[in-house]
Short mmCIF file of C-alpha atoms in Angstrom, two decimals:
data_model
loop_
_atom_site.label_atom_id
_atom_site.label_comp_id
_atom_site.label_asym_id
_atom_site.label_seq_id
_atom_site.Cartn_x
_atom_site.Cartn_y
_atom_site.Cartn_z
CA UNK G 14 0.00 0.00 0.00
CA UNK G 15 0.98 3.51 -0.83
CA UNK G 16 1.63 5.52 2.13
CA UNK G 17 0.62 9.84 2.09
CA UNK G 18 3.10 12.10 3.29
CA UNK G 19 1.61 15.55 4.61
CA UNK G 20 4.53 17.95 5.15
CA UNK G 21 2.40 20.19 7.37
CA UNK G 22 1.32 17.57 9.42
CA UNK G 23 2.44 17.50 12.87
CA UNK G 24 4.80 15.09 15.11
CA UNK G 25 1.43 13.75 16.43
CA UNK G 26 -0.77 13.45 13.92
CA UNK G 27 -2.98 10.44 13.17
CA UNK G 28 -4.47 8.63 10.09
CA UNK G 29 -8.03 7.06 10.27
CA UNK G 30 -9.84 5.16 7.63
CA UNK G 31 -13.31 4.82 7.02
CA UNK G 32 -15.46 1.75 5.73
CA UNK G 33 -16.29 1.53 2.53
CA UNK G 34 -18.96 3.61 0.86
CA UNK G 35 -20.43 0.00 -0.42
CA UNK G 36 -20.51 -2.58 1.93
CA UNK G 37 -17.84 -4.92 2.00
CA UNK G 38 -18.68 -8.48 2.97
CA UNK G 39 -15.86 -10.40 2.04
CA UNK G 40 -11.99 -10.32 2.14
CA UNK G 41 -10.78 -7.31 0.09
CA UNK G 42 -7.48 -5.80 -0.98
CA UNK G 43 -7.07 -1.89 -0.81
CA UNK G 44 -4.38 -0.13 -3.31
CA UNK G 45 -4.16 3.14 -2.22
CA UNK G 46 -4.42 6.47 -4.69
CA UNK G 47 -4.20 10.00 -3.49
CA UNK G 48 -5.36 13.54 -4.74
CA UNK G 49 -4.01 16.39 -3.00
CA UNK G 50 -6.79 18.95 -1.92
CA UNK G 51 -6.51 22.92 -0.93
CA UNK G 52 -8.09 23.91 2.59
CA UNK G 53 -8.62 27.74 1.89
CA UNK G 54 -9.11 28.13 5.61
CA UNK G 55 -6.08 27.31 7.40
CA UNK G 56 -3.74 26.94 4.50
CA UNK G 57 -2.70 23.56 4.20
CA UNK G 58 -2.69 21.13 1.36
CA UNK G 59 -4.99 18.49 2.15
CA UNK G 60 -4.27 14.93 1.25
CA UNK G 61 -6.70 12.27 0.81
CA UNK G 62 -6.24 9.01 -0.11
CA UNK G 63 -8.72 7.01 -2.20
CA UNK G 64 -8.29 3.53 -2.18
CA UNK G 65 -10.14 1.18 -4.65
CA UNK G 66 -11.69 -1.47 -2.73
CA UNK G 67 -10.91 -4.96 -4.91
CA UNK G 68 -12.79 -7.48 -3.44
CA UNK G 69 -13.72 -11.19 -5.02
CA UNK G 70 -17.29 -11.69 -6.02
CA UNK G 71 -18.40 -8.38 -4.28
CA UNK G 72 -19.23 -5.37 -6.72
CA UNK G 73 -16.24 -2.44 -5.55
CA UNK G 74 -16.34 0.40 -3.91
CA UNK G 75 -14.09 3.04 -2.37
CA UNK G 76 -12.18 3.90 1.09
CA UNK G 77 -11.01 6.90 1.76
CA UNK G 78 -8.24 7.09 3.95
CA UNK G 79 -8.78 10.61 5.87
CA UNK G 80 -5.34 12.54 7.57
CA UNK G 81 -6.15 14.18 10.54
CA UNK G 82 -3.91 17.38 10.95
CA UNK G 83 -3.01 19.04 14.81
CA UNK G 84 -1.96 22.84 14.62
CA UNK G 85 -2.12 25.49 17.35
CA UNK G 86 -4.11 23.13 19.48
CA UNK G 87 -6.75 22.79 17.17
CA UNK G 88 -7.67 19.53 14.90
CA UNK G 89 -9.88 18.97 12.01
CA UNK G 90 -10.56 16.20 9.59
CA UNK G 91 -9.04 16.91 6.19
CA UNK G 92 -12.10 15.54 4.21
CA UNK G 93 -15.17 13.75 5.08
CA UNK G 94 -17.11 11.31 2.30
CA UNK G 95 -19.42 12.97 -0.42
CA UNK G 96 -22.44 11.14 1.29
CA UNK G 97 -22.69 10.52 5.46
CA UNK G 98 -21.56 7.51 6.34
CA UNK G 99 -22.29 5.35 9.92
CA UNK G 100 -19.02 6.29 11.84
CA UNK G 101 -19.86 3.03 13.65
CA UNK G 102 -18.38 1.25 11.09
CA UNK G 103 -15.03 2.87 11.60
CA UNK G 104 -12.26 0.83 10.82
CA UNK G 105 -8.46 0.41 11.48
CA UNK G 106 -7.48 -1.98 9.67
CA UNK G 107 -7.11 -2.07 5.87
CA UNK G 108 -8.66 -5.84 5.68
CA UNK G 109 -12.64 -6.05 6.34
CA UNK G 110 -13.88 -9.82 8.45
CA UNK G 111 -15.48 -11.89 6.24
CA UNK G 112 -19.07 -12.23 7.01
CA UNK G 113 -20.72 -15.66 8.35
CA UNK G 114 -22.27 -17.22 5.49
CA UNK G 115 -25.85 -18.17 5.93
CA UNK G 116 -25.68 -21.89 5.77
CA UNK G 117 -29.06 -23.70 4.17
CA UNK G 118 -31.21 -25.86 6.05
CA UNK G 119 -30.07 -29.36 6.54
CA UNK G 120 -32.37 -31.85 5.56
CA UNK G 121 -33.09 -35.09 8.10
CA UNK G 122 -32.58 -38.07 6.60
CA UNK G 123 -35.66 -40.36 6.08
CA UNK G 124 -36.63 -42.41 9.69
CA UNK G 125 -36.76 -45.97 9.52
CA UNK G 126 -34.95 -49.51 10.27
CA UNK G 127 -35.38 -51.92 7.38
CA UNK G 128 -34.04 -54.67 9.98
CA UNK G 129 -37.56 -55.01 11.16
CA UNK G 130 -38.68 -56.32 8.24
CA UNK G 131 -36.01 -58.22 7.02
CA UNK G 132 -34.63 -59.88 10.02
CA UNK G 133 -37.96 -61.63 11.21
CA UNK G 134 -38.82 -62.79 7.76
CA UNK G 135 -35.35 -64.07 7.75
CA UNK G 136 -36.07 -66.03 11.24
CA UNK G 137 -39.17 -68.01 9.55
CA UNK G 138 -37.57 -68.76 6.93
CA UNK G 139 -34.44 -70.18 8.52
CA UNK G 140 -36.84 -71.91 11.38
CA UNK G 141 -38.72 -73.53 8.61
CA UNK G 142 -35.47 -74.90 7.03
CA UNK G 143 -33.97 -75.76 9.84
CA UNK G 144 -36.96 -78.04 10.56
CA UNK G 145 -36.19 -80.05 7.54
CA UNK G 146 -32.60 -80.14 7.97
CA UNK G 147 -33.10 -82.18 11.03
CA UNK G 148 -35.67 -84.35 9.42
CA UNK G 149 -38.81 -83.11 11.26
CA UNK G 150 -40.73 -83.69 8.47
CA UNK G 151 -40.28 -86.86 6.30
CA UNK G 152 -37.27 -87.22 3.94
CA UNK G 153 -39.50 -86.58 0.59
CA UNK G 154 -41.08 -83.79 1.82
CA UNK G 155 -38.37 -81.17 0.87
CA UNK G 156 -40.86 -78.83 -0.30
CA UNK G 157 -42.65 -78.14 2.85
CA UNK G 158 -40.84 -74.99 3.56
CA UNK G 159 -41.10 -73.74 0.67
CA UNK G 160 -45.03 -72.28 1.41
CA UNK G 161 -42.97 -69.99 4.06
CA UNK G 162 -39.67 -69.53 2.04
CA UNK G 163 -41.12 -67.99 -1.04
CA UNK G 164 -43.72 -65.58 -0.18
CA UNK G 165 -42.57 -64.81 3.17
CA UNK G 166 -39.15 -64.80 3.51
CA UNK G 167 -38.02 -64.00 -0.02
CA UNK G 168 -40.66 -61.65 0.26
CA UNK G 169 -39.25 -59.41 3.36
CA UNK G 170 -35.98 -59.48 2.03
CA UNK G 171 -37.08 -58.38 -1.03
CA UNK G 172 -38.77 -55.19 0.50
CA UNK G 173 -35.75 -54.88 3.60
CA UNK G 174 -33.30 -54.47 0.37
CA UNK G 175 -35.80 -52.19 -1.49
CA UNK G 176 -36.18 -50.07 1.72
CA UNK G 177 -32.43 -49.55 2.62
CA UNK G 178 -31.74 -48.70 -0.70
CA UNK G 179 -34.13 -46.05 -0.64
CA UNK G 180 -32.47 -44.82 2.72
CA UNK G 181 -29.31 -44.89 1.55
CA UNK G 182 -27.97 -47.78 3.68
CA UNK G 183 -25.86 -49.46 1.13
CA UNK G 184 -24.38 -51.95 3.13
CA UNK G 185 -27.87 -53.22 4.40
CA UNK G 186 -29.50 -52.92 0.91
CA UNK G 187 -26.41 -55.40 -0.28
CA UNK G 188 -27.14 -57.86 2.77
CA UNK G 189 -31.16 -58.15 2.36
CA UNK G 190 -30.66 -57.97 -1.70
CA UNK G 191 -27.91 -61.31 -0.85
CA UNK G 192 -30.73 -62.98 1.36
CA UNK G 193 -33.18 -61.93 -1.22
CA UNK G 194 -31.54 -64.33 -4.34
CA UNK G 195 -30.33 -67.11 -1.89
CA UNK G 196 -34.10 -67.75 -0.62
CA UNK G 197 -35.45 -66.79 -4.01
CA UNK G 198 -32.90 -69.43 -6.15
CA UNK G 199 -33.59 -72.01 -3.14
CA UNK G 200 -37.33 -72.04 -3.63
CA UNK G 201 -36.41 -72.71 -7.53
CA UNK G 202 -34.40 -75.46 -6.86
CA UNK G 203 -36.39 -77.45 -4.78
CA UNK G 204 -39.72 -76.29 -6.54
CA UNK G 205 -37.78 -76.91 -10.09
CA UNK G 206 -36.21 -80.49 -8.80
CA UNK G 207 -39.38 -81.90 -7.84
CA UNK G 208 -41.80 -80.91 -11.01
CA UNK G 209 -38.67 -81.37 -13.19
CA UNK G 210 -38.45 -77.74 -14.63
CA UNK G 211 -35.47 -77.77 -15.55
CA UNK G 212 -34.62 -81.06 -17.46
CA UNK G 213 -32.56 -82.12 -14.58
CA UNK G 214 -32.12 -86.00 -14.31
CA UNK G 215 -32.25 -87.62 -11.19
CA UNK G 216 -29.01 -88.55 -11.97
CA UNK G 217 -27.83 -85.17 -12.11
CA UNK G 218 -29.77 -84.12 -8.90
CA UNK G 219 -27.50 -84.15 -6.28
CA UNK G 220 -24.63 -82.79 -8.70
CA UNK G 221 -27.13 -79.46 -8.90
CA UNK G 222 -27.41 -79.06 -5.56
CA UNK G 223 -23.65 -79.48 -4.43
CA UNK G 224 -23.64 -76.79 -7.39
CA UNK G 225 -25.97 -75.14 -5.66
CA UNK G 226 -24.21 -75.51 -2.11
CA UNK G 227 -20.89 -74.47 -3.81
CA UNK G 228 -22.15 -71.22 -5.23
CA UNK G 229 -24.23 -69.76 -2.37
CA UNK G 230 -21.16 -70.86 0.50
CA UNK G 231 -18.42 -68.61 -1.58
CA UNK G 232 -20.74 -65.79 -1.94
CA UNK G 233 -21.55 -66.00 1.85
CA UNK G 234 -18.09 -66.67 2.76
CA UNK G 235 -17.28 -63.61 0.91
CA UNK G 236 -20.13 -61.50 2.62
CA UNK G 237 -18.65 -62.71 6.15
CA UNK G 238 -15.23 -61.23 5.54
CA UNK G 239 -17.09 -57.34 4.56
CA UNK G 240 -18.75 -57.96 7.83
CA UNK G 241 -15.82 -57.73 10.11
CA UNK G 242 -15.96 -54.15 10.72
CA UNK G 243 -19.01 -54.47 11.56
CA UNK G 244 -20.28 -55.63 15.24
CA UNK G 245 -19.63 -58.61 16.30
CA UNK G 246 -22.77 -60.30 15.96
CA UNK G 247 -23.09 -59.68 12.74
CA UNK G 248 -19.85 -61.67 11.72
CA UNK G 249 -21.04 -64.41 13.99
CA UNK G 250 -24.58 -64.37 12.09
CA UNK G 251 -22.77 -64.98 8.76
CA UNK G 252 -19.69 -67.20 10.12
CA UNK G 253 -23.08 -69.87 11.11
CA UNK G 254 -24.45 -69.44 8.09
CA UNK G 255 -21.27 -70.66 6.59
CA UNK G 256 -20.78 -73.43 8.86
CA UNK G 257 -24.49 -74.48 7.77
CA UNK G 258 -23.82 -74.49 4.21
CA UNK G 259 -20.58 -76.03 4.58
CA UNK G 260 -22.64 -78.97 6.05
CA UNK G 261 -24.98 -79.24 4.38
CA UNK G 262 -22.73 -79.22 1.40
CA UNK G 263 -20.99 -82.41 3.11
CA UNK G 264 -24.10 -84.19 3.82
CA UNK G 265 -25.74 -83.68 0.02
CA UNK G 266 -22.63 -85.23 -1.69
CA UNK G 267 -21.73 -87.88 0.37
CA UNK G 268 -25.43 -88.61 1.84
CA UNK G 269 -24.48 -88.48 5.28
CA UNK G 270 -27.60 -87.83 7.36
CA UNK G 271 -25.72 -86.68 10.00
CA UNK G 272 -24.11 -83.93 9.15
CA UNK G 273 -26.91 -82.84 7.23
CA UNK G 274 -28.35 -82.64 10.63
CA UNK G 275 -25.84 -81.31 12.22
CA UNK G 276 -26.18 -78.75 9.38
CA UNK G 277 -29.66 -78.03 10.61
CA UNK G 278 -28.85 -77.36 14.09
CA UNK G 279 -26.25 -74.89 13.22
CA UNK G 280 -29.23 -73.34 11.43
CA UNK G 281 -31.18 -72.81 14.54
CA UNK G 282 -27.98 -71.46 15.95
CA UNK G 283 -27.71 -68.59 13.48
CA UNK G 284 -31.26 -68.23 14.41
CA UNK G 285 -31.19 -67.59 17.42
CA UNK G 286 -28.36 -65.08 15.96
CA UNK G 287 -31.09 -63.30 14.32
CA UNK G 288 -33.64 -63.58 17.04
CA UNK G 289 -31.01 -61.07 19.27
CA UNK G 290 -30.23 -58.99 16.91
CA UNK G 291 -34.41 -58.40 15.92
CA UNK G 292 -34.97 -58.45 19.59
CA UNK G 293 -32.55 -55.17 19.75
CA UNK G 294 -33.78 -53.44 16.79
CA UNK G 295 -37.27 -53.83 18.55
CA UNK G 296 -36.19 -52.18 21.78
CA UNK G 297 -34.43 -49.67 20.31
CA UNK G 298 -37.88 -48.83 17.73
CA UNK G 299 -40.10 -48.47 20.58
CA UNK G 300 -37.69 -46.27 22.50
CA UNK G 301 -35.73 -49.02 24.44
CA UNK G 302 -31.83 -49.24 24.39
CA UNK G 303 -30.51 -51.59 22.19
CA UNK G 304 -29.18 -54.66 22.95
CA UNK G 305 -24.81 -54.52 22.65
CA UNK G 306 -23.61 -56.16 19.50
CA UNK G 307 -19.64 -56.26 20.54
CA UNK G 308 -16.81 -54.97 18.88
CA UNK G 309 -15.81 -55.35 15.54
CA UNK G 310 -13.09 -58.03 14.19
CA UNK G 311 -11.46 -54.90 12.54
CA UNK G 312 -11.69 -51.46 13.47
#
């Protein structure tokens, strides 16, 4: 910045500066000008500096930097602004604040817990398998689950995946949409291997469903590992549902009863997984606190 020297100025003279005659709202950068001006009355040569206000997105105006002059005790201001100006906003530095920007609104996300929908149709589903895992109902009946599977439980995880999508919950929507094909494809193989819909020989028949087995236990495996920074529970929902397949898997190929059993009864396990974890999503809809999930694998 330029600075004004005023020979008749004396040892204790001052320089004030006034705001701009436009409203400055934002960071600006003065360059200083100066006009000299003649005060008939006391004969001095008035100063004033004019300094074009340069400011970034703000339309420009001008400060005037004002020399105030001391002589035989008395003081005046060299020049005062063509139009009055609020002396309030007297300033004494050459940089204005920048002023607080009005922020807009902030929209609440959407309420709502897709897990209440999804979780319990999941628990019906995996009751009603579970139930003919461990041979409740007789060996040729595989299809008797399948009146709950499909409309229910494919159902609700259908609409849980649909719902978190819509909220935004990506990592939700991916579970429920997961759930969603396994009980879906399920009901199509058991449904297709009974009323032969797909040419399948009976041969071939316990080829498909190890194929079947195969498929869903690396996509689930691979679902468990994205689930260990999640709570604890959740891994331990998903490392059951492995052990089940894996069972079941080993049963199917090698017709061992037993461990499809014992693939069953890991299936009420992971159940009873999914029971907790509805029970806190229940207390914590109705105002509750929710049940503790412990710590993730990975943080």
């Amino acid at each position: 910045m330029n600075e004004t020297v005023d020979h008749d100025r004396g040892d204790d003279g001052a320089a004030e500066y006034l705001a701009p005659t436009r409203a400055a709202r934002s960071q600006v950068v003065v360059t200083s000008q100066s006009e000299d001006v003649p005060d008939a009355d006391h004969g001095h040569v008035r100063r004033i500096d004019l300094a074009p206000v340069t400011e970034l997105g703000v339309e420009s105006g001008w400060c005037h930097r004002v020399s105030r002059f001391h002589s035989t005790g008395r003081s005046w201001t060299a020049a005062q602004p063509d139009r009055t100006e609020d002396h309030s906003q007297l300033k004494e530095e050459y940089t204005m604040t920048a002023a607080v920007a009005t922020e807009a609104p902030v929209r609440s996300a959407p309420a709502g817990d897709p897990a209440l929908i999804g979780v319990p149709t999941f628990i019906v589903g995996a009751t009603a398998l579970g139930l003919v895992l461990t041979g409740y109902v007789p060996a040729g009946a595989v299809g008797a689950s399948i009146a709950i599977i499909l409309p229910a439980t494919g159902l609700g995880q259908l609409v849980a995946a649909v719902w978190a999508a819509a909220l935004g919950q990506n990592a939700v929507a991916a579970v429920f949409g997961v759930f969603t094909g396994f009980w879906f494809s399920y009901a199509a193989l058991v449904l297709g291997l009974i009323h032969g819909w797909f040419g399948i020989s009976g041969d071939a028949a316990v080829a498909t469903q190890g194929l079947f087995l195969i498929a869903w236990l690396v996509t689930i495996g691979l679902l468990t590992l994205a689930t260990l920074r999640l709570p604890a529970a959740f891994t331990l929902l998903f490392a059951l549902i492995d052990i089940a397949l894996a069972l079941v898997l080993y049963g199917t190929v090698s017709a061992s009863t037993a461990a499809t059993s014992a693939g069953g009864y890991v299936v009420f396990a992971f159940t009873a997984v999914g029971v907790y974890l509805f029970a806190g999503a229940m207390f914590a809809a109705t105002g509750g606190r929710p049940l503790p999930l412990g710590r993730p694998v990975l943080n």
